[in-house]
Coordinates of C-alpha atoms and ligand atoms in Angstrom, one line a residue:
M1 CA 3.4 -9.6 -21.4
I2 CA 1.1 -7.4 -19.3
P3 CA 2.8 -4.0 -19.3
F4 CA 3.3 -2.0 -16.1
N5 CA 1.8 1.1 -17.6
I6 CA 0.0 2.2 -20.8
P7 CA -0.3 6.0 -21.3
P8 CA -4.0 7.1 -20.9
F9 CA -5.9 7.7 -24.2
V10 CA -9.7 8.2 -24.3
G11 CA -10.3 9.0 -28.0
P12 CA -10.8 12.7 -28.7
E13 CA -7.1 13.5 -28.2
L14 CA -6.3 13.1 -31.9
E15 CA -9.2 15.4 -33.0
Y16 CA -8.1 18.1 -30.5
V17 CA -4.4 17.9 -31.5
K18 CA -5.6 18.3 -35.1
Q19 CA -7.6 21.3 -34.1
A20 CA -4.6 22.8 -32.4
V21 CA -2.6 22.4 -35.6
Q22 CA -5.4 23.8 -37.7
N23 CA -5.8 26.8 -35.4
H24 CA -2.2 27.7 -36.4
K25 CA -1.5 28.0 -32.7
I26 CA 0.9 25.3 -31.7
C27 CA 3.1 27.4 -29.3
G28 CA 2.2 27.9 -25.7
D29 CA -0.8 29.6 -24.1
G30 CA -3.1 29.0 -27.1
P31 CA -6.9 28.1 -26.9
F32 CA -6.4 24.6 -25.5
T33 CA -4.0 25.8 -22.8
K34 CA -6.6 28.3 -21.7
K35 CA -9.3 25.6 -21.7
C36 CA -7.1 23.4 -19.5
H37 CA -6.4 26.3 -17.1
A38 CA -10.1 27.1 -16.8
W39 CA -11.0 23.5 -16.3
L40 CA -8.4 22.9 -13.6
E41 CA -9.2 26.2 -11.8
K42 CA -12.9 25.5 -11.7
R43 CA -12.7 21.8 -10.8
F44 CA -10.2 22.2 -8.0
Q45 CA -11.2 25.7 -6.9
A46 CA -7.6 26.8 -7.3
G47 CA -6.7 30.4 -7.3
K48 CA -4.7 30.2 -10.5
V49 CA -3.3 27.3 -12.5
L50 CA -0.5 27.5 -15.1
L51 CA 0.4 24.6 -17.4
T52 CA 4.1 23.8 -17.4
T53 CA 6.4 21.6 -19.4
S54 CA 6.6 19.0 -16.6
G55 CA 5.9 18.3 -13.0
T56 CA 9.6 18.9 -12.5
T57 CA 9.4 22.4 -13.9
A58 CA 6.3 23.2 -11.8
L59 CA 8.4 22.2 -8.7
E60 CA 11.2 24.4 -10.0
M61 CA 8.9 27.4 -10.4
A62 CA 7.5 26.8 -6.9
A63 CA 11.0 26.7 -5.4
I64 CA 12.0 29.9 -7.2
L65 CA 8.7 31.7 -6.2
C66 CA 9.5 30.7 -2.5
G67 CA 12.6 32.7 -2.9
L68 CA 14.9 29.8 -2.0
G69 CA 18.6 30.3 -2.3
P70 CA 22.0 29.2 -1.0
G71 CA 22.0 28.7 2.8
D72 CA 18.3 27.9 2.9
E73 CA 17.0 24.5 4.0
V74 CA 13.9 22.7 2.7
I75 CA 12.3 19.7 4.5
L76 CA 11.1 16.9 2.3
P77 CA 10.9 13.1 2.3
S78 CA 13.7 11.0 0.9
F79 CA 11.2 8.4 -0.4
T80 CA 10.3 10.4 -3.6
F81 CA 11.2 11.1 -7.2
S82 CA 14.5 13.0 -7.8
S83 CA 12.6 16.0 -9.1
T84 CA 11.3 16.9 -5.6
A85 CA 14.9 17.4 -4.5
T86 CA 16.4 18.8 -7.7
S87 CA 14.0 21.7 -7.6
V88 CA 15.5 22.7 -4.3
V89 CA 19.1 22.0 -5.2
L90 CA 18.8 24.1 -8.4
T91 CA 18.2 27.2 -6.3
G92 CA 21.3 26.5 -4.2
A93 CA 19.2 25.5 -1.1
T94 CA 19.8 22.3 0.8
P95 CA 17.3 19.4 0.9
V96 CA 16.8 18.1 4.5
F97 CA 15.3 14.6 4.3
V98 CA 12.9 13.4 7.0
D99 CA 11.5 9.8 7.5
V100 CA 8.2 8.7 6.1
R101 CA 5.3 7.0 8.0
P102 CA 4.8 3.4 7.0
D103 CA 1.0 3.4 6.5
T104 CA 1.0 6.0 3.6
M105 CA 4.8 6.3 2.9
N106 CA 4.2 10.1 3.2
L107 CA 6.4 12.5 5.2
D108 CA 6.0 11.7 8.9
E109 CA 4.4 14.9 10.2
T110 CA 5.5 14.1 13.8
K111 CA 9.1 14.2 12.7
I112 CA 9.1 17.5 10.8
E113 CA 9.4 20.0 13.6
D114 CA 12.5 18.5 15.0
A115 CA 14.2 19.1 11.6
V116 CA 13.4 22.8 11.6
T117 CA 16.3 25.1 12.0
D118 CA 16.7 28.9 11.7
K119 CA 17.6 28.2 8.0
T120 CA 14.5 26.3 7.2
R121 CA 12.3 28.1 4.6
A122 CA 9.9 25.5 3.2
I123 CA 8.4 22.0 3.5
I124 CA 7.6 19.9 0.4
A125 CA 4.7 17.6 1.1
V126 CA 4.8 14.7 -1.5
H127 CA 1.4 13.0 -1.7
Y128 CA 2.6 9.5 -2.4
A129 CA 0.4 7.3 -4.5
G130 CA -2.2 10.1 -4.6
V131 CA -2.9 9.8 -0.9
A132 CA -2.7 13.1 1.0
C133 CA -0.1 13.9 3.7
E134 CA -1.4 15.0 7.1
M135 CA -1.9 18.6 5.8
D136 CA -3.5 20.2 8.8
T137 CA -0.5 19.4 10.9
I138 CA 2.0 20.3 8.2
M139 CA 0.3 23.7 7.6
A140 CA 0.2 24.4 11.3
I141 CA 4.0 23.7 11.6
A142 CA 4.6 25.9 8.6
K143 CA 2.6 28.7 10.1
K144 CA 4.3 28.5 13.5
H145 CA 7.8 28.7 11.9
G146 CA 7.0 31.0 9.0
L147 CA 7.6 28.4 6.3
K148 CA 6.2 28.0 2.8
V149 CA 4.5 24.7 1.8
I150 CA 4.9 23.3 -1.6
E151 CA 2.7 20.3 -2.4
D152 CA 4.2 17.8 -4.8
A153 CA 0.9 16.5 -6.0
A154 CA 2.4 15.0 -9.2
Q155 CA 0.6 11.8 -8.3
G156 CA -2.4 13.5 -6.6
V157 CA -4.5 15.0 -9.4
M158 CA -8.2 14.5 -8.4
S159 CA -7.4 13.4 -4.8
T160 CA -8.7 15.3 -1.8
Y161 CA -7.8 15.9 1.8
K162 CA -10.8 16.8 4.0
G163 CA -12.7 17.7 0.8
R164 CA -10.0 20.0 -0.6
A165 CA -8.2 19.2 -3.8
L166 CA -4.5 18.2 -3.4
G167 CA -2.3 21.0 -4.7
T168 CA -4.7 23.8 -3.4
I169 CA -3.9 23.5 0.3
G170 CA -0.2 24.7 0.5
D171 CA 1.2 27.9 -0.9
F172 CA 2.0 26.1 -4.2
G173 CA 0.8 22.9 -5.8
C174 CA 2.5 20.9 -8.5
F175 CA 0.8 18.4 -10.8
S176 CA 2.5 16.1 -13.3
F177 CA 0.9 15.1 -16.6
H178 CA 3.7 12.7 -17.6
E179 CA 2.5 9.6 -19.5
T180 CA 2.9 7.5 -16.3
K181 CA 0.5 9.7 -14.4
N182 CA -3.4 9.5 -14.2
Y183 CA -3.9 12.3 -16.8
S184 CA -1.4 12.9 -19.4
M185 CA -0.1 15.2 -22.1
G186 CA 3.1 13.2 -22.8
E187 CA 5.4 15.5 -20.9
G188 CA 3.7 18.3 -18.9
G189 CA 2.5 19.5 -15.6
A190 CA 0.8 22.4 -13.8
L191 CA 1.6 24.9 -11.1
L192 CA -1.2 25.9 -8.8
L193 CA -1.0 29.2 -7.0
R194 CA -2.9 30.0 -3.9
H195 CA -1.9 33.7 -3.4
K196 CA -2.8 36.5 -5.7
E197 CA 0.6 38.2 -5.1
D198 CA 2.3 35.3 -6.8
Y199 CA 0.2 35.3 -10.0
E200 CA 2.1 38.0 -11.9
K201 CA 5.5 36.9 -10.7
A202 CA 4.7 33.3 -11.8
E203 CA 3.5 34.5 -15.3
I204 CA 6.7 36.5 -15.8
L205 CA 8.9 33.6 -14.6
R206 CA 7.1 31.2 -17.0
E207 CA 7.4 33.6 -20.0
K208 CA 11.1 34.2 -20.2
G209 CA 11.1 37.0 -17.6
T210 CA 8.7 39.1 -19.7
N211 CA 5.4 40.7 -19.0
R212 CA 3.9 39.1 -22.1
S213 CA 0.8 37.9 -20.2
V214 CA 0.0 41.3 -18.9
F215 CA 0.6 42.8 -22.3
L216 CA -1.8 40.3 -24.0
R217 CA -4.5 41.2 -21.5
G218 CA -4.0 44.8 -22.5
Q219 CA -2.9 46.0 -19.1
V220 CA 0.4 47.4 -20.3
D221 CA 1.2 48.8 -23.7
K222 CA 4.8 47.4 -23.9
Y223 CA 6.0 43.9 -23.8
T224 CA 9.4 43.8 -22.2
W225 CA 12.0 42.0 -20.1
V226 CA 11.1 42.7 -16.5
D227 CA 12.6 40.0 -14.2
Y228 CA 14.4 36.7 -14.2
G229 CA 12.7 33.8 -15.9
S230 CA 12.7 30.8 -18.2
S231 CA 10.4 29.1 -20.6
Y232 CA 8.0 26.9 -18.7
L233 CA 5.0 26.8 -21.0
P234 CA 4.0 23.8 -23.0
S235 CA 2.9 23.6 -26.6
D236 CA -0.8 24.0 -27.3
M237 CA -0.7 20.6 -29.1
N238 CA 0.2 19.0 -25.7
A239 CA -2.5 20.9 -24.0
A240 CA -5.0 19.7 -26.6
Y241 CA -4.1 16.1 -25.7
L242 CA -4.6 16.9 -22.0
Y243 CA -7.9 18.7 -22.5
A244 CA -9.4 15.5 -23.9
Q245 CA -8.2 13.7 -20.8
L246 CA -9.5 16.3 -18.4
K247 CA -12.9 16.2 -20.0
A248 CA -12.9 12.4 -19.3
A249 CA -11.4 12.8 -15.8
D250 CA -14.3 11.3 -13.9
A251 CA -14.4 8.2 -16.2
I252 CA -10.6 7.7 -15.9
N253 CA -10.8 8.1 -12.2
E254 CA -13.6 5.6 -11.7
N255 CA -11.9 3.1 -13.9
R256 CA -8.7 3.4 -12.0
L257 CA -10.5 3.1 -8.6
H258 CA -12.2 0.0 -9.9
I259 CA -8.9 -1.6 -10.6
W260 CA -7.4 -0.5 -7.3
N261 CA -10.4 -1.8 -5.3
R262 CA -10.2 -5.2 -7.1
Y263 CA -6.5 -5.5 -6.1
H264 CA -7.2 -4.4 -2.6
E265 CA -10.0 -7.0 -2.1
A266 CA -8.0 -9.7 -3.8
F267 CA -5.1 -9.4 -1.3
A268 CA -7.1 -8.8 1.9
D269 CA -6.6 -12.4 3.0
L270 CA -2.9 -12.4 2.3
E271 CA -2.6 -9.4 4.6
E272 CA -4.6 -11.2 7.3
K273 CA -2.2 -14.0 7.1
G274 CA 0.7 -11.6 7.5
L275 CA 2.1 -12.3 4.1
V276 CA 1.8 -8.8 2.6
V277 CA 1.0 -5.3 3.7
R278 CA -1.6 -3.3 1.7
P279 CA -1.7 0.5 1.3
T280 CA -3.7 2.4 3.9
I281 CA -6.0 5.3 3.0
P282 CA -6.6 7.6 6.0
E283 CA -10.2 8.5 6.7
E284 CA -9.8 12.2 5.7
C285 CA -8.3 11.2 2.3
V286 CA -10.1 10.5 -1.0
H287 CA -7.5 9.0 -3.3
N288 CA -7.2 8.7 -7.1
A289 CA -5.9 5.2 -7.5
H290 CA -2.6 6.5 -8.8
M291 CA -0.9 3.2 -8.0
Y292 CA -1.3 -0.1 -6.3
Y293 CA 1.5 -1.4 -4.3
L294 CA 2.2 -4.2 -1.8
K295 CA 4.9 -4.4 0.8
L296 CA 6.5 -7.8 1.1
K297 CA 8.8 -9.3 3.7
D298 CA 12.1 -7.9 2.5
L299 CA 14.3 -7.1 -0.5
E300 CA 15.0 -10.7 -1.2
E301 CA 11.4 -11.7 -1.3
R302 CA 10.6 -8.7 -3.5
T303 CA 13.3 -9.6 -6.0
A304 CA 11.9 -13.2 -6.1
F305 CA 8.3 -11.8 -6.5
I306 CA 9.2 -9.5 -9.5
R307 CA 11.0 -12.5 -11.1
H308 CA 8.0 -14.7 -10.5
M309 CA 5.6 -12.2 -12.0
R310 CA 7.8 -11.7 -15.1
D311 CA 7.8 -15.5 -15.5
C312 CA 4.0 -15.3 -15.4
G313 CA 4.0 -12.5 -18.1
V314 CA 3.4 -9.6 -15.7
L315 CA 5.7 -6.5 -15.4
C316 CA 6.0 -5.2 -11.9
V317 CA 8.4 -2.4 -10.8
F318 CA 9.8 -1.0 -7.6
H319 CA 10.9 2.5 -6.5
Y320 CA 12.5 4.7 -5.1
I321 CA 16.1 4.4 -4.2
P322 CA 16.0 6.7 -1.2
L323 CA 17.3 10.1 -2.2
H324 CA 19.5 10.6 0.8
S325 CA 21.5 7.5 0.0
A326 CA 21.8 8.2 -3.8
P327 CA 25.0 9.8 -5.1
A328 CA 23.5 13.3 -5.5
G329 CA 21.6 13.0 -2.2
L330 CA 24.9 12.4 -0.4
K331 CA 26.4 15.4 -2.2
F332 CA 23.6 17.9 -1.9
G333 CA 21.5 17.0 1.1
R334 CA 21.3 15.4 4.5
F335 CA 18.9 13.1 6.4
H336 CA 17.6 14.5 9.7
G337 CA 16.7 12.0 12.5
E338 CA 16.5 8.3 12.2
D339 CA 15.8 6.4 9.0
V340 CA 13.3 3.9 10.4
Y341 CA 11.0 3.3 7.4
T342 CA 12.4 5.1 4.3
T343 CA 15.1 2.5 3.4
A344 CA 13.5 -0.6 4.9
D345 CA 10.1 0.0 3.4
S346 CA 11.4 1.1 0.0
D347 CA 13.2 -2.2 -0.2
R348 CA 10.0 -4.1 0.4
L349 CA 7.6 -2.2 -1.9
V350 CA 6.5 -3.5 -5.3
R351 CA 4.0 -1.8 -7.7
L352 CA 1.5 -3.8 -9.7
P353 CA 0.4 -2.9 -13.3
M354 CA -2.1 0.0 -13.1
F355 CA -3.5 1.9 -16.0
Y356 CA -6.7 3.3 -17.5
G357 CA -8.6 0.7 -19.5
M358 CA -6.8 -2.3 -18.1
E359 CA -8.8 -5.4 -19.2
E360 CA -10.6 -7.5 -16.6
R361 CA -8.9 -10.5 -18.1
D362 CA -5.4 -9.0 -17.5
L363 CA -6.4 -7.8 -14.0
N364 CA -7.3 -11.3 -13.1
R365 CA -4.1 -12.6 -14.5
V366 CA -2.1 -10.2 -12.3
I367 CA -4.1 -11.2 -9.2
D368 CA -3.7 -14.9 -9.9
A369 CA 0.0 -14.6 -10.6
A370 CA 0.6 -12.6 -7.4
R371 CA -1.5 -15.1 -5.3
L372 CA 0.3 -18.0 -6.8
F373 CA 3.6 -16.6 -5.4
F374 CA 2.4 -16.9 -1.8
H375 CA 1.0 -20.4 -2.3
Ligands
PLP1 C1 6.3 12.2 -11.7 C2 6.7 12.9 -10.5 C3 7.4 14.1 -10.5 C4 7.9 14.7 -11.8 O1 7.0 14.9 -12.8 P1 7.4 15.0 -14.4 O2 6.2 15.5 -15.0 O3 7.8 13.6 -14.8 O4 8.5 16.0 -14.4 C5 7.7 14.7 -9.4 N1 7.4 14.3 -8.2 C6 6.7 13.1 -8.0 C7 6.4 12.6 -6.7 C8 6.4 12.4 -9.2 O5 5.8 11.2 -9.1

């Protein structure tokens, strides 16, 4: 069986994790965490980056730092992972779902403004498949209405929009380093902060409501409880694993793009014949080959395709059940406007195996099996 995903591993991870253990520094904010922070800040020209225990907790921190609370509304796509919405719901605010555009499956920027009310406080832009949302338009709408922008760049590490790294354009950016993402630490993520006035608040929030970071920098002489908070910092052992991946980020990115491009070329004629729809990468976006998906005719054809691929020894998956129609979505949120593409296109979308180090032989097997289905 060709698996759908294999967690990325480049080699030095084990040595780095061993070093973390030998440093006698396995809790958070140790040497490897600091190395990751520095690497991420420099590479993406981010104001400040803080590793978190997951992409989910990075989103939660961003929602709290936006000051969201009961009565507030946040605009986001329904075609996304549950975490995008749970981060809003945990603050007591209401997720307001808006339709996606079919070419990128990202929030349709032309439908956002109609969903803005006097309760709207923020927009969450999810960069699906590592392909950027139309950020200039989204930032302009946010500015006009005084809204915060959170980028859910869980899938967008190393992608850019008009030359700027995803996660650094909005007020807050959220990365995921889950094992299904391009760069991993098992479970983990990062929060990217654009504004200096958020730095200290974010550090306090991440360190159980204490000013420990300020204390460790010698800026205050007491370390004490100063505000609300939780524990959002990952172990330095996890950061050690991630640091090995970040140092190999370009090699991992190139390898994934190679696989993506091979798929894309292999299915070009099927698209010409009208049998599938391939992903679109807008001109202003440089993507990171987070995933390769095809859109088929409908749900029935997709079910048959996944079964066919499994019979050929290839594991393909689909996602997402649109959040607005999920049990929790019905309870906590609402859809604004017409659902033209969210449900219809999520029913047709199938993801092909995509992971760092995928063998050429396996790649060819996936392509051949998929083409056979349309024969
Ligand atoms: C993976 C993912 C998350 C959650 O990240 P975790 O690290 O698994 O918590 C959030 N949003 C999107 C769009 C994701 O793909």
